[in-house]
mmCIF file of C-alpha atoms in Angstrom:
data_model
loop_
_atom_site.group_PDB
_atom_site.id
_atom_site.type_symbol
_atom_site.label_atom_id
_atom_site.label_comp_id
_atom_site.label_asym_id
_atom_site.label_seq_id
_atom_site.Cartn_x
_atom_site.Cartn_y
_atom_site.Cartn_z
ATOM 1 C CA UNK A 1 -8.105 8.972 8.719
ATOM 2 C CA UNK A 2 -5.414 11.640 8.589
ATOM 3 C CA UNK A 3 -1.887 10.936 9.858
ATOM 4 C CA UNK A 4 1.212 13.098 9.298
ATOM 5 C CA UNK A 5 -0.727 15.310 6.833
ATOM 6 C CA UNK A 6 -1.743 12.275 4.750
ATOM 7 C CA UNK A 7 -5.336 11.178 4.099
ATOM 8 C CA UNK A 8 -5.398 7.389 4.451
ATOM 9 C CA UNK A 9 -8.325 5.352 3.087
ATOM 10 C CA UNK A 10 -8.989 1.625 3.411
ATOM 11 C CA UNK A 11 -10.093 0.556 -0.077
ATOM 12 C CA UNK A 12 -11.240 -3.070 0.250
ATOM 13 C CA UNK A 13 -14.902 -3.792 0.771
ATOM 14 C CA UNK A 14 -15.055 -7.532 0.015
ATOM 15 C CA UNK A 15 -12.579 -10.132 1.255
ATOM 16 C CA UNK A 16 -10.509 -11.518 -1.626
ATOM 17 C CA UNK A 17 -11.314 -8.595 -3.909
ATOM 18 C CA UNK A 18 -8.421 -7.796 -6.275
ATOM 19 C CA UNK A 19 -7.935 -4.179 -5.260
ATOM 20 C CA UNK A 20 -5.163 -2.618 -3.172
ATOM 21 C CA UNK A 21 -5.531 -2.325 0.604
ATOM 22 C CA UNK A 22 -4.962 1.410 1.059
ATOM 23 C CA UNK A 23 -5.055 4.630 -0.950
ATOM 24 C CA UNK A 24 -3.085 7.528 0.508
ATOM 25 C CA UNK A 25 -3.386 11.118 -0.661
ATOM 26 C CA UNK A 26 -0.317 13.236 0.036
ATOM 27 C CA UNK A 27 0.566 16.612 -1.463
ATOM 28 C CA UNK A 28 -1.941 16.154 -4.276
ATOM 29 C CA UNK A 29 -0.647 12.703 -5.269
ATOM 30 C CA UNK A 30 -2.318 9.328 -4.857
ATOM 31 C CA UNK A 31 -0.192 6.500 -3.474
ATOM 32 C CA UNK A 32 -1.484 2.918 -3.367
ATOM 33 C CA UNK A 33 -0.369 0.276 -0.852
ATOM 34 C CA UNK A 34 -0.843 -3.487 -0.715
ATOM 35 C CA UNK A 35 0.019 -5.231 2.557
ATOM 36 C CA UNK A 36 0.986 -8.879 2.902
ATOM 37 C CA UNK A 37 3.463 -11.520 3.937
ATOM 38 C CA UNK A 38 6.683 -12.743 2.361
ATOM 39 C CA UNK A 39 4.889 -14.250 -0.658
ATOM 40 C CA UNK A 40 2.833 -11.146 -1.512
ATOM 41 C CA UNK A 41 2.832 -10.277 -5.198
ATOM 42 C CA UNK A 42 1.647 -7.192 -7.047
ATOM 43 C CA UNK A 43 -1.503 -8.797 -8.535
ATOM 44 C CA UNK A 44 -3.770 -6.287 -6.810
ATOM 45 C CA UNK A 45 -1.682 -3.424 -8.204
ATOM 46 C CA UNK A 46 -1.722 -4.473 -11.860
ATOM 47 C CA UNK A 47 -3.834 -2.368 -14.156
ATOM 48 C CA UNK A 48 -3.935 0.617 -11.813
ATOM 49 C CA UNK A 49 -3.187 3.966 -13.389
ATOM 50 C CA UNK A 50 -1.299 5.308 -10.387
ATOM 51 C CA UNK A 51 2.339 6.417 -10.501
ATOM 52 C CA UNK A 52 3.240 5.358 -6.966
ATOM 53 C CA UNK A 53 2.378 1.761 -6.044
ATOM 54 C CA UNK A 54 3.958 -0.057 -3.116
ATOM 55 C CA UNK A 55 3.912 -3.491 -1.512
ATOM 56 C CA UNK A 56 4.538 -3.550 2.246
ATOM 57 C CA UNK A 57 5.431 -6.949 3.689
ATOM 58 C CA UNK A 58 7.096 -8.581 6.659
ATOM 59 C CA UNK A 59 9.522 -10.172 6.096
ATOM 60 C CA UNK A 60 10.195 -8.344 2.864
ATOM 61 C CA UNK A 61 12.157 -8.911 -0.304
ATOM 62 C CA UNK A 62 13.881 -5.547 -0.772
ATOM 63 C CA UNK A 63 13.782 -5.985 -4.556
ATOM 64 C CA UNK A 64 9.980 -6.075 -4.736
ATOM 65 C CA UNK A 65 8.620 -4.560 -1.515
ATOM 66 C CA UNK A 66 9.195 -2.292 1.472
ATOM 67 C CA UNK A 67 9.361 -3.433 5.113
ATOM 68 C CA UNK A 68 5.944 -3.184 6.763
ATOM 69 C CA UNK A 69 7.496 -1.791 9.936
ATOM 70 C CA UNK A 70 8.657 1.317 8.027
ATOM 71 C CA UNK A 71 5.066 2.638 8.216
ATOM 72 C CA UNK A 72 5.547 3.116 11.969
ATOM 73 C CA UNK A 73 8.100 5.845 11.332
ATOM 74 C CA UNK A 74 5.525 8.137 9.650
ATOM 75 C CA UNK A 75 3.768 9.329 12.810
#
């Protein structure tokens, strides 16, 4: 899917698999996103060799994640 000049790919294929939820390609860079609730940790993001890794959650702890609703402002 392409939104706002970004290619967005859903990565998971098996429920419970320890991989991030989405990979986004923007301006030649790969960004990885994990989506979850208030208790979401970065376990799925560990070991990835990607510079930009983000956790989106609602509600969010601003020290460790970004608000999930911020994605709505991209379109």
